[in-house]
Short mmCIF file of C-alpha atoms in Angstrom, two decimals:
data_model
loop_
_atom_site.label_atom_id
_atom_site.label_comp_id
_atom_site.label_asym_id
_atom_site.label_seq_id
_atom_site.Cartn_x
_atom_site.Cartn_y
_atom_site.Cartn_z
CA MET A 1 63.74 28.83 214.18
CA TYR A 2 65.25 32.03 214.14
CA SER A 3 62.45 33.41 211.65
CA ARG A 4 59.94 32.28 214.35
CA ILE A 5 61.26 34.13 217.12
CA MET A 6 61.31 37.13 215.08
CA LYS A 7 57.59 37.06 214.16
CA PHE A 8 57.13 36.33 217.82
CA PHE A 9 58.77 39.51 218.23
CA LEU A 10 56.97 41.76 215.62
CA VAL A 11 53.70 40.06 217.14
CA PHE A 12 54.67 41.26 220.84
CA LEU A 13 55.58 44.56 219.63
CA VAL A 14 52.00 44.97 217.82
CA LEU A 15 50.14 43.66 220.84
CA PHE A 16 52.05 46.13 223.18
CA ILE A 17 51.04 48.92 220.96
CA ALA A 18 47.60 47.84 221.04
CA THR A 19 47.42 47.60 225.01
CA ALA A 20 49.82 50.43 226.15
CA SER A 21 48.74 53.71 227.16
CA ALA A 22 50.47 55.96 224.68
CA GLN A 23 51.99 59.31 225.73
CA THR A 24 53.38 60.08 222.18
CA PHE A 25 53.60 58.93 218.62
CA SER A 26 55.71 60.81 216.43
CA GLY A 27 57.96 60.09 213.25
CA ARG A 28 59.19 60.94 209.76
CA VAL A 29 58.30 59.49 206.11
CA THR A 30 60.68 60.45 203.49
CA SER A 31 59.95 59.89 199.76
CA SER A 32 63.21 60.27 197.64
CA PHE A 33 63.98 59.98 194.00
CA TYR A 34 67.54 59.82 192.67
CA ALA A 35 68.85 59.52 189.24
CA TYR A 36 72.13 59.37 187.90
CA GLU A 37 74.54 57.79 184.93
CA ARG A 38 76.97 55.31 185.43
CA ALA A 39 80.29 54.54 183.20
CA ASP A 40 80.00 50.84 182.98
CA SER A 41 83.17 50.94 180.94
CA ILE A 42 85.41 52.91 178.98
CA ASP A 43 82.86 53.33 175.88
CA ASN A 44 79.26 52.55 177.63
CA THR A 45 77.09 54.10 179.95
CA SER A 46 73.68 53.23 181.88
CA THR A 47 71.22 55.69 183.36
CA HIS A 48 69.63 54.64 186.46
CA ALA A 49 66.59 56.35 188.29
CA ARG A 50 66.09 55.12 191.74
CA GLY A 51 63.28 55.56 194.62
CA TYR A 52 63.66 55.33 198.16
CA GLN A 53 60.69 55.48 200.85
CA GLY A 54 61.95 55.54 204.52
CA PHE A 55 60.45 56.08 207.58
CA GLN A 56 61.05 56.56 211.43
CA PHE A 57 58.72 55.98 214.08
CA ASP A 58 58.90 56.46 217.99
CA TYR A 59 56.06 55.36 220.27
CA ARG A 60 56.66 56.51 223.97
CA THR A 61 55.08 55.78 227.32
CA LYS A 62 56.51 56.98 230.72
CA ASN A 63 59.11 54.17 230.74
CA ILE A 64 58.92 52.38 227.10
CA LEU A 65 59.93 53.33 224.03
CA LEU A 66 59.30 51.64 220.74
CA ARG A 67 61.63 52.95 217.87
CA THR A 68 61.61 51.84 214.12
CA PHE A 69 63.51 52.84 211.36
CA GLY A 70 63.48 51.57 207.99
CA GLN A 71 63.46 51.79 204.08
CA VAL A 72 62.64 50.44 200.79
CA ASN A 73 64.27 50.98 197.56
CA SER A 74 63.87 50.02 193.80
CA ASP A 75 65.70 50.77 190.87
CA PHE A 76 63.18 51.77 187.84
CA ASN A 77 65.66 51.02 184.66
CA THR A 78 66.99 47.87 185.81
CA THR A 79 65.85 45.05 188.26
CA LEU A 80 68.85 44.80 191.21
CA ASP A 81 69.54 42.35 193.81
CA GLY A 82 67.84 43.83 197.01
CA ASP A 83 65.04 45.91 195.33
CA GLY A 84 61.70 45.74 197.31
CA VAL A 85 63.50 44.32 200.43
CA LEU A 86 62.69 46.09 203.35
CA ARG A 87 65.49 47.09 205.00
CA MET A 88 65.17 47.67 208.60
CA TYR A 89 68.03 49.51 210.41
CA SER A 90 66.48 49.50 213.70
CA LEU A 91 63.57 47.68 215.40
CA TYR A 92 63.76 48.04 219.50
CA LEU A 93 62.00 48.20 222.45
CA GLN A 94 63.43 49.97 225.36
CA TRP A 95 62.41 49.74 228.87
CA ARG A 96 63.80 53.10 230.51
CA ASN A 97 64.87 54.03 234.04
CA PHE A 98 63.83 50.82 235.80
CA ALA A 99 63.86 50.86 239.55
CA ASN A 100 65.93 54.25 238.75
CA ARG A 101 68.88 52.38 237.91
CA VAL A 102 68.36 50.17 234.52
CA ASP A 103 67.91 50.81 230.81
CA LEU A 104 66.93 47.82 228.73
CA LYS A 105 66.58 47.27 224.92
CA LEU A 106 65.49 44.25 222.86
CA GLY A 107 65.40 43.97 219.42
CA ARG A 108 67.73 45.30 216.12
CA GLN A 109 69.55 48.19 217.82
CA PRO A 110 72.57 50.46 217.07
CA VAL A 111 75.56 50.65 219.75
CA PHE A 112 77.79 53.38 220.32
CA GLY A 113 80.34 54.12 223.14
CA GLY A 114 84.00 53.73 223.50
CA ILE A 115 85.49 50.75 221.08
CA SER A 116 82.00 49.21 219.96
CA SER A 117 80.01 50.69 216.99
CA GLY A 118 77.46 48.93 214.61
CA THR A 119 73.85 47.56 214.82
CA PHE A 120 72.85 44.12 215.78
CA ASP A 121 69.90 41.93 216.72
CA GLY A 122 70.16 40.90 220.61
CA ALA A 123 69.93 42.84 223.90
CA SER A 124 71.64 45.62 225.79
CA VAL A 125 71.40 46.93 229.45
CA GLN A 126 72.83 49.91 231.23
CA LEU A 127 73.38 49.84 234.90
CA LYS A 128 73.23 52.97 237.01
CA ALA A 129 75.27 50.98 239.86
CA ALA A 130 76.15 54.48 241.57
CA LYS A 131 76.28 58.22 240.88
CA TRP A 132 79.58 57.84 239.93
CA LEU A 133 79.87 54.18 238.38
CA ARG A 134 78.00 53.13 235.52
CA PHE A 135 77.98 49.80 233.32
CA LYS A 136 76.83 48.71 230.02
CA ALA A 137 76.70 45.51 228.22
CA PHE A 138 75.23 44.18 224.64
CA GLY A 139 75.31 41.04 222.48
CA GLY A 140 73.45 39.79 219.80
CA GLY A 141 73.79 38.31 216.06
CA LEU A 142 74.98 40.40 213.17
CA LEU A 143 72.69 41.70 210.67
CA PRO A 144 71.99 39.62 207.38
CA ALA A 145 73.87 41.21 204.32
CA THR A 146 70.04 42.59 203.12
CA GLN A 147 69.24 44.31 206.48
CA GLU A 148 66.01 42.32 206.38
CA MET A 149 63.53 41.47 209.46
CA LYS A 150 65.24 37.72 209.89
CA LEU A 151 67.98 36.72 211.81
CA ILE A 152 71.25 35.81 210.59
CA ASP A 153 72.29 32.04 210.01
CA ASP A 154 75.26 30.75 212.10
CA LEU A 155 74.48 32.97 215.09
CA ASP A 156 77.83 31.37 216.57
CA LYS A 157 79.90 32.53 213.92
CA ASN A 158 78.31 35.87 213.13
CA PHE A 159 77.88 37.81 216.18
CA LEU A 160 78.45 40.94 218.43
CA MET A 161 79.11 41.77 221.94
CA GLY A 162 80.54 43.92 224.35
CA GLY A 163 80.65 46.16 227.43
CA GLN A 164 81.65 49.48 229.01
CA ILE A 165 82.32 50.73 232.39
CA SER A 166 81.98 54.67 233.09
CA TYR A 167 83.52 56.46 236.33
CA ILE A 168 82.15 59.58 236.57
CA PRO A 169 83.85 61.16 240.15
CA ASN A 170 82.22 64.48 238.98
CA ASN A 171 80.72 66.52 236.19
CA ASP A 172 84.20 67.53 234.81
CA LEU A 173 85.72 64.38 234.39
CA ILE A 174 84.66 61.07 232.73
CA ILE A 175 86.61 57.77 231.97
CA ASN A 176 85.47 55.09 229.93
CA ALA A 177 87.20 51.24 229.74
CA SER A 178 85.18 49.46 226.81
CA TYR A 179 85.49 45.78 225.62
CA ASN A 180 84.33 44.83 222.05
CA LEU A 181 84.19 41.18 220.29
CA LYS A 182 82.95 40.58 216.86
CA ARG A 183 82.82 37.52 214.69
CA GLN A 184 81.90 37.27 211.11
CA ASN A 185 81.37 34.50 208.72
CA ARG A 186 80.78 35.93 205.01
CA LEU A 187 78.69 33.70 202.47
CA GLY A 188 80.81 32.22 199.61
CA TYR A 189 80.36 33.17 196.10
CA ASN A 190 80.78 32.30 192.72
CA THR A 191 83.54 34.23 190.21
CA ARG A 192 85.29 34.33 186.92
CA ARG A 193 88.95 33.40 186.97
CA SER A 194 91.77 32.46 184.66
CA ASP A 195 94.65 29.91 184.70
CA GLU A 196 98.14 30.41 183.36
CA TYR A 197 96.92 29.60 180.11
CA GLY A 198 94.69 32.54 180.11
CA ASN A 199 91.54 29.82 179.93
CA VAL A 200 88.30 31.45 182.03
CA TYR A 201 86.77 29.03 184.78
CA THR A 202 84.16 29.54 187.50
CA ALA A 203 85.74 29.44 190.99
CA PHE A 204 84.12 29.52 194.49
CA ILE A 205 85.47 31.92 196.92
CA GLU A 206 85.15 31.14 200.42
CA PRO A 207 86.00 33.87 202.94
CA ARG A 208 87.63 32.63 205.85
CA GLU A 209 86.22 33.40 209.49
CA GLN A 210 87.06 36.80 210.83
CA GLU A 211 87.44 37.70 214.52
CA TYR A 212 87.83 41.24 216.20
CA GLN A 213 88.64 41.53 219.55
CA LEU A 214 89.45 45.03 221.04
CA VAL A 215 89.58 46.94 224.54
CA SER A 216 89.67 50.84 224.60
CA LEU A 217 90.24 53.40 227.46
CA ASP A 218 89.26 56.88 226.74
CA GLY A 219 88.55 59.78 229.29
CA TYR A 220 87.20 63.64 228.79
CA TRP A 221 88.24 66.29 231.37
CA SER A 222 86.88 69.70 231.64
CA ALA A 223 90.07 71.26 233.25
CA LYS A 224 88.44 74.79 233.30
CA LYS A 225 85.80 76.51 231.74
CA ASN A 226 87.76 77.39 228.67
CA LEU A 227 89.83 74.17 228.45
CA THR A 228 88.83 70.67 227.60
CA VAL A 229 91.13 67.56 227.33
CA PHE A 230 90.45 64.25 225.41
CA THR A 231 92.32 60.88 225.11
CA ARG A 232 91.68 57.57 223.72
CA HIS A 233 93.48 54.58 223.21
CA ASP A 234 92.55 51.36 221.41
CA PHE A 235 94.28 47.90 221.58
CA ASP A 236 94.03 44.80 219.22
CA LEU A 237 94.12 41.76 221.66
CA ASN A 238 94.22 39.42 219.18
CA HIS A 239 97.20 40.99 217.16
CA ASP A 240 98.70 42.31 220.57
CA GLN A 241 99.09 45.87 219.14
CA LEU A 242 98.05 49.28 219.49
CA THR A 243 95.54 50.37 216.90
CA ARG A 244 95.02 54.15 217.76
CA SER A 245 96.26 56.83 220.39
CA GLU A 246 94.55 60.06 220.69
CA PHE A 247 95.26 63.29 222.77
CA ASN A 248 93.25 66.72 222.08
CA VAL A 249 93.02 69.68 223.81
CA ASN A 250 90.46 72.55 223.47
CA ALA A 251 91.63 76.38 224.71
CA ALA A 252 89.66 79.36 224.71
CA VAL A 253 92.28 82.14 225.04
CA ASN A 254 89.60 84.71 225.05
CA GLU A 255 85.90 85.22 223.68
CA LYS A 256 87.16 85.39 220.00
CA ILE A 257 90.34 83.31 220.01
CA SER A 258 90.23 79.61 220.63
CA LEU A 259 93.10 77.08 219.91
CA THR A 260 92.99 73.65 219.08
CA GLY A 261 96.02 70.97 219.64
CA THR A 262 96.03 66.89 218.26
CA TYR A 263 98.13 64.01 218.29
CA LEU A 264 97.09 60.77 216.75
CA PHE A 265 98.60 57.72 216.30
CA ARG A 266 97.18 55.12 213.75
CA SER A 267 97.84 51.26 212.95
CA PRO A 268 95.30 50.33 210.20
CA LEU A 269 93.10 47.57 210.95
CA LEU A 270 91.72 46.31 207.62
CA PRO A 271 89.15 43.40 207.29
CA ALA A 272 90.24 40.41 205.33
CA ASN A 273 89.59 40.70 201.40
CA SER A 274 89.02 44.71 201.90
CA ILE A 275 89.29 46.87 198.63
CA PHE A 276 91.84 48.86 200.60
CA SER A 277 94.36 46.01 201.07
CA VAL A 278 95.49 46.94 197.69
CA PHE A 279 96.93 50.23 198.99
CA ASN A 280 100.26 50.19 200.95
CA ILE A 281 99.39 50.24 204.58
CA ALA A 282 101.63 51.38 207.39
CA THR A 283 101.45 53.19 210.87
CA ASN A 284 101.45 56.68 211.15
CA SER A 285 101.39 59.64 213.60
CA GLU A 286 99.68 62.93 213.32
CA VAL A 287 100.13 66.33 214.85
CA GLU A 288 97.31 68.98 214.01
CA GLY A 289 96.93 72.62 215.75
CA GLY A 290 94.79 75.29 214.86
CA ILE A 291 93.12 78.43 215.75
CA ASN A 292 89.82 80.02 215.46
CA TYR A 293 88.94 84.10 215.40
CA ARG A 294 85.74 84.95 215.95
CA MET A 295 85.22 88.47 214.83
CA ASN A 296 81.70 88.83 215.64
CA GLN A 297 78.44 86.22 216.16
CA LYS A 298 78.36 85.94 212.13
CA LEU A 299 82.14 86.40 211.06
CA SER A 300 84.89 84.19 211.72
CA PHE A 301 88.06 82.69 210.64
CA TYR A 302 90.19 79.81 210.98
CA VAL A 303 93.50 77.73 210.01
CA ASN A 304 94.37 74.20 210.82
CA SER A 305 97.66 72.54 209.85
CA ALA A 306 98.55 68.96 210.21
CA ALA A 307 101.95 66.94 209.86
CA ILE A 308 101.41 63.67 208.86
CA MET A 309 104.45 61.06 209.90
CA TYR A 310 105.08 57.64 207.84
CA ASP A 311 107.51 55.60 208.28
CA ALA A 312 109.89 56.81 205.74
CA ASP A 313 108.36 59.93 204.66
CA ASN A 314 105.78 62.89 205.78
CA SER A 315 102.81 64.83 204.43
CA LEU A 316 101.36 68.23 205.20
CA ARG A 317 97.67 69.04 205.72
CA THR A 318 96.64 72.91 205.92
CA THR A 319 93.49 74.38 205.69
CA LEU A 320 92.24 78.13 206.04
CA GLY A 321 88.86 79.27 205.70
CA VAL A 322 86.03 82.18 206.60
CA THR A 323 82.59 81.70 207.61
CA ARG A 324 79.92 84.56 207.72
CA GLY A 325 76.57 83.30 208.46
CA ASN A 326 75.37 80.38 206.29
CA ASN A 327 78.24 81.32 203.92
CA SER A 328 81.95 79.79 203.70
CA VAL A 329 84.75 79.92 201.85
CA GLN A 330 87.76 77.25 202.18
CA TYR A 331 91.36 77.02 200.69
CA PHE A 332 93.47 73.79 201.39
CA LEU A 333 96.58 72.18 200.82
CA ARG A 334 98.16 68.90 200.83
CA ARG A 335 102.10 68.16 200.31
CA GLY A 336 104.14 65.04 200.80
CA TYR A 337 103.92 61.46 200.80
CA ALA A 338 99.99 61.71 200.37
CA GLY A 339 100.07 63.47 197.07
CA ILE A 340 100.24 67.47 196.17
CA MET A 341 96.57 69.27 196.04
CA ASP A 342 95.44 72.75 196.07
CA GLY A 343 91.69 73.37 195.95
CA PHE A 344 89.02 75.66 197.08
CA ASN A 345 85.38 74.94 198.73
CA LEU A 346 82.63 77.58 198.71
CA SER A 347 79.28 76.81 200.06
CA SER A 348 76.17 79.23 200.50
CA TRP A 349 72.72 79.05 202.03
CA TYR A 350 70.30 81.82 201.53
CA PRO A 351 67.23 81.97 203.73
CA MET A 352 64.10 83.51 202.00
CA LEU A 353 60.56 84.12 202.68
CA GLY A 354 61.29 83.83 206.66
CA GLY A 355 63.42 80.40 206.27
CA LYS A 356 60.57 78.65 203.98
CA LEU A 357 62.78 78.87 200.87
CA LEU A 358 66.65 77.77 201.27
CA PRO A 359 68.30 77.94 197.98
CA ASN A 360 72.20 76.67 198.43
CA LEU A 361 74.94 76.43 196.51
CA MET A 362 78.15 74.21 196.88
CA ILE A 363 81.19 74.31 194.61
CA SER A 364 84.74 72.44 194.99
CA TRP A 365 87.80 72.84 192.68
CA ALA A 366 91.27 70.90 193.04
CA LYS A 367 94.40 70.32 191.16
CA TYR A 368 96.47 67.48 191.89
CA LYS A 369 99.28 65.01 191.47
CA ILE A 370 99.67 61.59 193.22
CA ASP A 371 103.44 62.17 192.94
CA GLU A 372 105.39 65.33 192.84
CA ASP A 373 107.71 63.71 189.76
CA VAL A 374 104.40 63.68 187.79
CA GLU A 375 104.45 66.64 185.15
CA ASP A 376 100.98 67.26 184.78
CA SER A 377 98.43 68.01 187.36
CA ILE A 378 94.73 66.63 187.12
CA ASN A 379 91.68 69.29 187.58
CA LEU A 380 88.97 68.34 189.42
CA PHE A 381 85.57 70.25 189.85
CA SER A 382 82.49 69.44 191.49
CA GLY A 383 79.43 71.34 192.52
CA SER A 384 75.89 71.38 193.62
CA LEU A 385 72.84 73.67 193.39
CA GLY A 386 69.57 72.85 195.19
CA VAL A 387 66.64 74.01 197.24
CA THR A 388 64.64 73.15 200.10
CA TYR A 389 60.91 74.52 200.54
CA LYS A 390 59.00 73.86 203.60
CA PRO A 391 55.29 75.70 203.59
CA VAL A 392 54.67 74.24 206.89
CA ARG A 393 56.66 72.86 209.82
CA SER A 394 55.59 69.60 209.00
CA ILE A 395 56.40 68.81 205.58
CA SER A 396 59.49 69.74 203.35
CA VAL A 397 60.69 69.52 200.00
CA SER A 398 64.07 69.57 198.55
CA SER A 399 65.79 68.86 195.19
CA GLN A 400 69.58 69.17 194.48
CA VAL A 401 71.83 68.77 191.14
CA PHE A 402 75.20 67.47 191.04
CA LEU A 403 78.27 67.92 188.55
CA LEU A 404 81.57 66.24 188.55
CA SER A 405 83.88 66.72 186.11
CA ASN A 406 87.45 65.37 185.94
CA LYS A 407 90.29 63.54 183.57
CA PHE A 408 88.21 60.33 184.25
CA TYR A 409 84.94 61.68 184.09
CA GLU A 410 84.16 64.52 181.56
CA LYS A 411 80.56 64.99 182.76
CA ASP A 412 78.74 63.06 185.48
CA TYR A 413 75.20 64.48 186.49
CA ARG A 414 73.12 63.44 189.39
CA PHE A 415 69.72 64.61 190.72
CA ILE A 416 67.84 63.74 193.92
CA MET A 417 64.05 65.16 194.91
CA ARG A 418 63.09 64.39 198.39
CA LEU A 419 59.82 64.76 200.46
CA GLN A 420 59.73 64.61 204.30
CA TYR A 421 56.89 64.85 206.50
CA TRP A 422 57.02 65.02 210.08
CA PHE A 423 54.27 64.61 212.78
CA PHE A 424 53.69 64.28 216.36
CA MET A 425 50.56 63.23 218.25
CA ARG A 426 49.97 63.36 222.05
CA GLY A 427 47.68 60.31 223.36
CA ASN A 428 46.22 59.18 226.85
CA LYS A 429 48.22 60.26 229.86
#
């Protein structure tokens, strides 16, 4: 039934395109080639070459927008699950500014705002109730794991819904309250397990149904021309606990000096069976301050430092850097519970031929220890060298080579090449 609904929706979109009077039709087509070598075990490696074909199209009339964004990929060396499948990240029809108050979206769409984020198959509506009051509501099914153009099974166990209320008394103050409910039931799978005697057998793992129910309150205030304040607070209704609390202040002392300050409280919320559950999870608080000095339009210096406070230990994070045009150099250090690290980042872009040719270089080096009691440090080097060529406004060709080297991967090479084509057409008015 769900597949029939999706097919009906696609047919409707085709008929709509054929009959509507187009204002503009624009888009981007991207072809990518990616090659890398993967360490399957200590002594065995495998080489992979993958191709990606992506597209993004926008079809607009005065009040209607049809937006699509999708991709097809394939591995040239080994057949992998999902190869050749059309993955649709978005495909929705939007009716904008109906009666100067309502925006309506139907189809596969992303949602952002307050506590809500993700992509779903369904509907969303935004209402301008007054100049100072706005409402937003959305709901629909989660995407299938392959992101194919079909609706997910067991919609009552795999859905996302929520809403947001925005209070905007003036241009300097915005207050948002949001709600999000997500329910997910992952498919079971077979895996290999061993019993107490070492005998290997096949076991069926059936993940339990998960539900996340969160509310959030956030606000933005431009107190003065050179002073802004942002705050956000997230609360988990199912576990009855605060998961995030944030205060952020940005102030410009003068035309050259600006200051930032942040306080952040986090109580990590991990999905069941998450790989991150193998690590120690604890609430933590973070206080960060920074200063930026802009000497002129091209040259600026900055420093940021943060103290992260855990239940029984603390960590320090500091970054110093300088930027000049398209070039930057950065030094960073980490101390305390999160480990010990010192390193440098360097990045450079050098426009040539009037901006048509853009070589770029990025280098990172770091020395780290996971604990101060460990005697030997581990060196890590990574870098990339690339170039982008744009002969005309609508076409660009780029390629990049990546290198990673450390104690565990002596040499890890990766290569990517990408061709992009943009277009814009104006139709009948």
